[in-house]
Amino acid sequence: MAILARKWFAAVVCSLALPAVADDAVTRIEIDATHPGATINRDIYGQFAEHLGRGIYGGIWVGEDSSIDNIHGFRTDVIKALRKIKVPLVRWPGGCFADEYRWRDGIGPRDKRPVRVNTNWGGVAENNAFGTHEFFQLVDLLGAEAYVNGNLGTGNPREMAEWLEYMTGDSDSAVVQERRKNGRDKPWKVDYFAIGNEAWGCGGNMRPDYYADLYNRFATFLKTPPGAHPHMVASGGTGDNTEWTDVLSRRINHNIDGISFHYYTLPTGEWGDKGNATGFGEKQWISTLWQTLRMETFIRHNEQVLDKNDPDKKLGFYVDEWGTWYNPEQGREPGFLYQQNTLRDAVVAALNFNIFQRHAERVRMTNIAQMVNVLQAMILTDKDKMLLTPTYHVYDMYQVFQDATSLPLEIEHPQSYQLGDTRVPGISASAARGQDGKLYLSLVNLDPREARQVAVDVQGAEVTRARGRLLTAAAMDARNTFDAPEAVEPAGYRASADIGQLTLDLPPKSVLVVSLN
Ligand code: AHR
């Protein structure tokens, strides 16, 4: 009753305080701070680094002899930038690459490591300069957790078991001694370990039942010292197909902590002509947002399957590949998947975060594809130059949600944004109580033309001020370039209540993250 009365009051004062916008044009959000929900696992903001194009070589690793400033071979500029966004987790070495990767190629003296062909990505030479030791150096430098993807497709259980032993073993076995000889005495911590990748496709074109049997077989032999066991990941499905989640959650009977899921946002929804990263019109703006919002339906459908097969919620649903995927840029090697990143990518990232945060109970880990120079990257590099993408800035802004407690919210009178036959919600929102005890709200205005006002009420707290950062730009495809690396950056944002009502102004096509006091 009290809430109803306050809503009525808020509606009245809002129409008085904001004469320029009709009351029915104001979106109302009510956050319930009295019913905290699931913890938003910080691993939701994880990254993916595959041996693909310049994702590793040139982007992260340049080698100790490079003229580019580096820390033991790792680009100093890239490491510094990634540390700033507190990358919680890095998945490596693939992707499709993982199912052809021979881990022994990547250990021992670098000049003796064999050269292979990267058959998945451009057929280029892979000299294995970046291997297991370099990966753990990378996650150490970032202060991140390690997610290693094992080779099921072309490997065998012994090979996989020995890799895990090499990484985590503390005995005097021959495998562990080999690690010591290669310069690492103490075991590393493997936080997640996946058995294969996209088993329905590049990982071996299997049926889910066959993969489930193989998983059970491989998983039997993956042993670690007590307390060192990673979260074990079964490679699941994609898109709106829940069969993989269903079969894997019923047929895999041990050594499993979660099932992965992949979904890429293509503006057109067509792999043959996906749409371009820049120079698109409003039609592809809205279709991209529509395509990315399908993530919520996919998650919901998979959750329903998991709730049936795993009612105790032991299994996580790990979206370990997601992001935008555009046509290759003219003149670039198509197999390198390098693409520009615009304000549209920032909006896509924020929409997905709001979805993951709402489903934090099952969605406990995700990895955007990919960290540097590949697909929806945080960072682009060109020789010694580096730029931070609009997507990077969204990761930066959303740091406050790492390990926060999600809070339910309701959007009243939700308005939509429509173009032709395509309609999406006008506003996306998510709220949480951060680890610092503060209330945080993230908002996205999906409409590229109209500003929106959002009136915020919090059940269980009096809020009169919002402080945070806003990301927007004049053009839908606004981006940072090596000549203008700071064209798209977040700006400070402040709002205060007027006659007891906190109302936030959201410019068109914008992302806002604020703390509420
Ligand atoms: O991220 C690029 C590729 O997309 C990955 O290697 C593969 O798993 C997926 O198909």
GROMACS .gro file of C-alpha atoms in nm, residues 74-341:
model
  268
   74PHE     CA    1   5.359  -0.921  -2.298
   75ARG     CA    2   5.256  -0.579  -2.433
   76THR     CA    3   5.277  -0.334  -2.143
   77ASP     CA    4   4.999  -0.109  -2.281
   78VAL     CA    5   4.754  -0.398  -2.324
   79ILE     CA    6   4.828  -0.551  -1.985
   80LYS     CA    7   4.785  -0.213  -1.814
   81ALA     CA    8   4.452  -0.152  -1.984
   82LEU     CA    9   4.320  -0.500  -1.904
   83ARG     CA   10   4.424  -0.473  -1.540
   84LYS     CA   11   4.217  -0.157  -1.515
   85ILE     CA   12   3.894  -0.341  -1.600
   86LYS     CA   13   3.976  -0.620  -1.351
   87VAL     CA   14   3.948  -0.907  -1.598
   88PRO     CA   15   3.831  -1.188  -1.372
   89LEU     CA   16   3.895  -1.484  -1.602
   90VAL     CA   17   4.059  -1.569  -1.936
   91ARG     CA   18   3.963  -1.867  -2.152
   92TRP     CA   19   4.242  -2.017  -2.367
   93PRO     CA   20   4.362  -2.156  -2.617
   94GLY     CA   21   4.033  -2.178  -2.816
   95GLY     CA   22   3.772  -2.210  -2.958
   96CYS     CA   23   3.810  -2.429  -3.262
   97PHE     CA   24   4.186  -2.403  -3.213
   98ALA     CA   25   4.159  -2.598  -2.886
   99ASP     CA   26   4.052  -2.921  -3.053
  100GLU     CA   27   4.368  -2.933  -3.264
  101TYR     CA   28   4.603  -2.801  -2.997
  102ARG     CA   29   4.889  -3.023  -2.877
  103TRP     CA   30   4.984  -2.880  -2.540
  104ARG     CA   31   5.335  -3.029  -2.551
  105ASP     CA   32   5.413  -2.808  -2.852
  106GLY     CA   33   5.387  -2.505  -2.625
  107ILE     CA   34   5.631  -2.596  -2.344
  108GLY     CA   35   6.010  -2.597  -2.317
  109PRO     CA   36   6.261  -2.364  -2.485
  110ARG     CA   37   6.080  -2.141  -2.733
  111ASP     CA   38   6.333  -2.189  -3.011
  112LYS     CA   39   6.273  -2.564  -3.001
  113ARG     CA   40   5.895  -2.551  -3.015
  114PRO     CA   41   5.748  -2.699  -3.334
  115VAL     CA   42   5.570  -2.489  -3.593
  116ARG     CA   43   5.220  -2.605  -3.691
  117VAL     CA   44   4.956  -2.474  -3.928
  118ASN     CA   45   4.659  -2.298  -3.770
  119THR     CA   46   4.409  -2.478  -3.991
  120ASN     CA   47   4.105  -2.302  -3.849
  121TRP     CA   48   4.220  -1.944  -3.875
  122GLY     CA   49   4.387  -1.837  -4.197
  123GLY     CA   50   4.619  -2.137  -4.237
  124VAL     CA   51   4.903  -1.934  -4.087
  125ALA     CA   52   5.211  -2.067  -3.909
  126GLU     CA   53   5.169  -2.123  -3.535
  127ASN     CA   54   5.513  -2.119  -3.376
  128ASN     CA   55   5.384  -2.203  -3.029
  129ALA     CA   56   5.579  -1.919  -2.866
  130PHE     CA   57   5.276  -1.865  -2.646
  131GLY     CA   58   5.204  -2.185  -2.455
  132THR     CA   59   5.103  -2.307  -2.110
  133HIS     CA   60   5.369  -2.114  -1.913
  134GLU     CA   61   5.298  -1.793  -2.105
  135PHE     CA   62   4.924  -1.831  -2.047
  136PHE     CA   63   4.968  -1.858  -1.672
  137GLN     CA   64   5.209  -1.562  -1.678
  138LEU     CA   65   4.935  -1.368  -1.856
  139VAL     CA   66   4.665  -1.447  -1.602
  140ASP     CA   67   4.912  -1.371  -1.321
  141LEU     CA   68   4.986  -1.031  -1.475
  142LEU     CA   69   4.613  -0.962  -1.503
  143GLY     CA   70   4.524  -1.098  -1.160
  144ALA     CA   71   4.271  -1.320  -1.340
  145GLU     CA   72   4.157  -1.680  -1.309
  146ALA     CA   73   4.254  -1.942  -1.568
  147TYR     CA   74   4.007  -2.122  -1.792
  148VAL     CA   75   4.180  -2.389  -2.002
  149ASN     CA   76   3.998  -2.560  -2.287
  150GLY     CA   77   4.112  -2.919  -2.346
  151ASN     CA   78   4.138  -3.099  -2.678
  152LEU     CA   79   3.871  -3.365  -2.712
  153GLY     CA   80   3.835  -3.353  -3.091
  154THR     CA   81   4.182  -3.478  -3.191
  155GLY     CA   82   4.333  -3.557  -2.854
  156ASN     CA   83   4.303  -3.855  -2.624
  157PRO     CA   84   4.230  -3.897  -2.253
  158ARG     CA   85   4.594  -3.960  -2.159
  159GLU     CA   86   4.712  -3.641  -2.329
  160MET     CA   87   4.438  -3.438  -2.161
  161ALA     CA   88   4.499  -3.596  -1.820
  162GLU     CA   89   4.872  -3.526  -1.846
  163TRP     CA   90   4.811  -3.162  -1.935
  164LEU     CA   91   4.596  -3.120  -1.626
  165GLU     CA   92   4.862  -3.300  -1.422
  166TYR     CA   93   5.133  -3.075  -1.570
  167MET     CA   94   4.939  -2.770  -1.460
  168THR     CA   95   4.808  -2.879  -1.121
  169GLY     CA   96   5.030  -3.167  -1.002
  170ASP     CA   97   5.238  -3.141  -0.685
  171SER     CA   98   5.393  -3.489  -0.687
  172ASP     CA   99   5.732  -3.601  -0.817
  173SER     CA  100   5.587  -3.767  -1.126
  174ALA     CA  101   5.773  -3.741  -1.456
  175VAL     CA  102   5.513  -3.496  -1.587
  176VAL     CA  103   5.545  -3.266  -1.286
  177GLN     CA  104   5.923  -3.286  -1.299
  178GLU     CA  105   5.904  -3.176  -1.660
  179ARG     CA  106   5.715  -2.864  -1.551
  180ARG     CA  107   5.978  -2.795  -1.287
  181LYS     CA  108   6.254  -2.839  -1.545
  182ASN     CA  109   6.070  -2.584  -1.759
  183GLY     CA  110   6.095  -2.328  -1.482
  184ARG     CA  111   5.778  -2.361  -1.277
  185ASP     CA  112   5.806  -2.528  -0.940
  186LYS     CA  113   5.463  -2.469  -0.786
  187PRO     CA  114   5.145  -2.595  -0.951
  188TRP     CA  115   4.918  -2.339  -1.110
  189LYS     CA  116   4.552  -2.299  -1.030
  190VAL     CA  117   4.319  -2.401  -1.311
  191ASP     CA  118   3.983  -2.252  -1.224
  192TYR     CA  119   3.784  -2.394  -1.517
  193PHE     CA  120   3.865  -2.677  -1.755
  194ALA     CA  121   3.653  -2.764  -2.060
  195ILE     CA  122   3.647  -3.098  -2.234
  196GLY     CA  123   3.627  -2.996  -2.601
  197ASN     CA  124   3.463  -2.704  -2.777
  198GLU     CA  125   3.162  -2.685  -3.009
  199ALA     CA  126   3.146  -3.063  -3.035
  200TRP     CA  127   2.849  -3.013  -3.272
  201GLY     CA  128   3.078  -2.829  -3.520
  202CYS     CA  129   3.451  -2.759  -3.546
  203GLY     CA  130   3.511  -2.975  -3.237
  204GLY     CA  131   3.414  -3.296  -3.416
  205ASN     CA  132   3.062  -3.273  -3.566
  206MET     CA  133   2.917  -3.506  -3.303
  207ARG     CA  134   2.572  -3.585  -3.174
  208PRO     CA  135   2.510  -3.483  -2.811
  209ASP     CA  136   2.473  -3.846  -2.694
  210TYR     CA  137   2.806  -3.942  -2.845
  211TYR     CA  138   2.974  -3.635  -2.694
  212ALA     CA  139   2.822  -3.714  -2.353
  213ASP     CA  140   2.976  -4.063  -2.365
  214LEU     CA  141   3.312  -3.919  -2.465
  215TYR     CA  142   3.290  -3.659  -2.190
  216ASN     CA  143   3.226  -3.932  -1.932
  217ARG     CA  144   3.524  -4.126  -2.062
  218PHE     CA  145   3.769  -3.834  -2.066
  219ALA     CA  146   3.644  -3.692  -1.735
  220THR     CA  147   3.711  -4.024  -1.561
  221PHE     CA  148   4.085  -3.976  -1.606
  222LEU     CA  149   4.112  -3.606  -1.521
  223LYS     CA  150   4.258  -3.613  -1.172
  224THR     CA  151   4.413  -3.343  -0.958
  225PRO     CA  152   4.551  -3.318  -0.605
  226PRO     CA  153   4.282  -3.256  -0.341
  227GLY     CA  154   4.144  -2.903  -0.353
  228ALA     CA  155   4.292  -2.833  -0.696
  229HIS     CA  156   4.004  -2.955  -0.909
  230PRO     CA  157   3.878  -2.699  -1.162
  231HIS     CA  158   3.516  -2.629  -1.243
  232MET     CA  159   3.458  -2.885  -1.517
  233VAL     CA  160   3.282  -2.763  -1.831
  234ALA     CA  161   3.092  -2.973  -2.083
  235SER     CA  162   3.071  -2.810  -2.425
  236GLY     CA  163   2.705  -2.743  -2.494
  237GLY     CA  164   2.480  -2.604  -2.762
  238THR     CA  165   2.412  -2.285  -2.946
  239GLY     CA  166   2.120  -2.062  -3.040
  240ASP     CA  167   1.768  -2.180  -2.966
  241ASN     CA  168   1.857  -2.550  -2.957
  242THR     CA  169   1.826  -2.685  -2.601
  243GLU     CA  170   1.893  -3.047  -2.698
  244TRP     CA  171   2.259  -3.028  -2.595
  245THR     CA  172   2.176  -2.890  -2.251
  246ASP     CA  173   1.909  -3.156  -2.209
  247VAL     CA  174   2.121  -3.453  -2.317
  248LEU     CA  175   2.437  -3.342  -2.135
  249SER     CA  176   2.258  -3.265  -1.810
  250ARG     CA  177   2.099  -3.613  -1.815
  251ARG     CA  178   2.380  -3.827  -1.957
  252ILE     CA  179   2.693  -3.684  -1.799
  253ASN     CA  180   2.709  -3.847  -1.462
  254HIS     CA  181   3.021  -3.720  -1.290
  255ASN     CA  182   3.295  -3.458  -1.289
  256ILE     CA  183   3.084  -3.177  -1.433
  257ASP     CA  184   3.009  -2.831  -1.294
  258GLY     CA  185   2.853  -2.658  -1.589
  259ILE     CA  186   2.742  -2.669  -1.950
  260SER     CA  187   2.863  -2.410  -2.194
  261PHE     CA  188   2.664  -2.226  -2.458
  262HIS     CA  189   2.766  -2.011  -2.756
  263TYR     CA  190   2.568  -1.741  -2.927
  264TYR     CA  191   2.696  -1.472  -3.163
  265THR     CA  192   2.504  -1.158  -3.258
  266LEU     CA  193   2.488  -1.109  -3.636
  267PRO     CA  194   2.307  -0.793  -3.751
  268THR     CA  195   2.129  -0.979  -4.034
  269GLY     CA  196   2.116  -1.318  -3.863
  270GLU     CA  197   2.278  -1.463  -4.178
  271TRP     CA  198   2.631  -1.612  -4.175
  272GLY     CA  199   2.672  -1.549  -4.550
  273ASP     CA  200   2.629  -1.173  -4.518
  274LYS     CA  201   2.637  -1.080  -4.151
  275GLY     CA  202   2.636  -0.702  -4.188
  276ASN     CA  203   2.922  -0.455  -4.146
  277ALA     CA  204   3.089  -0.327  -3.832
  278THR     CA  205   3.058   0.037  -3.940
  279GLY     CA  206   2.860   0.243  -4.189
  280PHE     CA  207   2.528   0.074  -4.112
  281GLY     CA  208   2.186   0.237  -4.095
  282GLU     CA  209   1.914   0.230  -3.833
  283LYS     CA  210   1.768  -0.088  -3.981
  284GLN     CA  211   2.082  -0.278  -3.884
  285TRP     CA  212   2.105  -0.094  -3.554
  286ILE     CA  213   1.768  -0.227  -3.443
  287SER     CA  214   1.813  -0.571  -3.601
  288THR     CA  215   2.143  -0.612  -3.415
  289LEU     CA  216   1.979  -0.523  -3.084
  290TRP     CA  217   1.688  -0.755  -3.159
  291GLN     CA  218   1.929  -1.038  -3.241
  292THR     CA  219   2.130  -0.983  -2.924
  293LEU     CA  220   1.821  -0.969  -2.701
  294ARG     CA  221   1.739  -1.325  -2.813
  295MET     CA  222   2.009  -1.425  -2.563
  296GLU     CA  223   1.752  -1.387  -2.285
  297THR     CA  224   1.506  -1.630  -2.449
  298PHE     CA  225   1.785  -1.880  -2.510
  299ILE     CA  226   1.897  -1.858  -2.149
  300ARG     CA  227   1.542  -1.891  -2.023
  301HIS     CA  228   1.474  -2.201  -2.235
  302ASN     CA  229   1.799  -2.365  -2.123
  303GLU     CA  230   1.724  -2.276  -1.760
  304GLN     CA  231   1.389  -2.453  -1.791
  305VAL     CA  232   1.565  -2.767  -1.913
  306LEU     CA  233   1.823  -2.744  -1.634
  307ASP     CA  234   1.559  -2.682  -1.369
  308LYS     CA  235   1.395  -3.009  -1.478
  309ASN     CA  236   1.715  -3.219  -1.496
  310ASP     CA  237   1.913  -3.046  -1.221
  311PRO     CA  238   1.660  -2.909  -0.970
  312ASP     CA  239   1.928  -2.855  -0.704
  313LYS     CA  240   2.099  -2.611  -0.941
  314LYS     CA  241   2.438  -2.775  -0.917
  315LEU     CA  242   2.516  -2.701  -1.280
  316GLY     CA  243   2.610  -2.360  -1.407
  317PHE     CA  244   2.513  -2.235  -1.751
  318TYR     CA  245   2.833  -2.087  -1.894
  319VAL     CA  246   2.798  -1.861  -2.197
  320ASP     CA  247   3.164  -1.905  -2.285
  321GLU     CA  248   3.143  -1.741  -2.629
  322TRP     CA  249   2.925  -1.443  -2.714
  323GLY     CA  250   2.947  -1.108  -2.889
  324THR     CA  251   2.905  -0.946  -3.229
  325TRP     CA  252   3.036  -1.102  -3.548
  326TYR     CA  253   3.046  -0.887  -3.863
  327ASN     CA  254   3.162  -0.925  -4.223
  328PRO     CA  255   3.541  -0.916  -4.260
  329GLU     CA  256   3.680  -0.570  -4.332
  330GLN     CA  257   3.791  -0.500  -4.689
  331GLY     CA  258   4.156  -0.583  -4.746
  332ARG     CA  259   4.200  -0.783  -4.427
  333GLU     CA  260   4.260  -1.158  -4.393
  334PRO     CA  261   3.901  -1.291  -4.348
  335GLY     CA  262   4.022  -1.576  -4.124
  336PHE     CA  263   4.156  -1.329  -3.866
  337LEU     CA  264   3.810  -1.202  -3.763
  338TYR     CA  265   3.935  -0.848  -3.701
  339GLN     CA  266   3.651  -0.596  -3.682
  340GLN     CA  267   3.592  -0.238  -3.570
  341ASN     CA  268   3.391  -0.176  -3.258
   0.00000   0.00000   0.00000
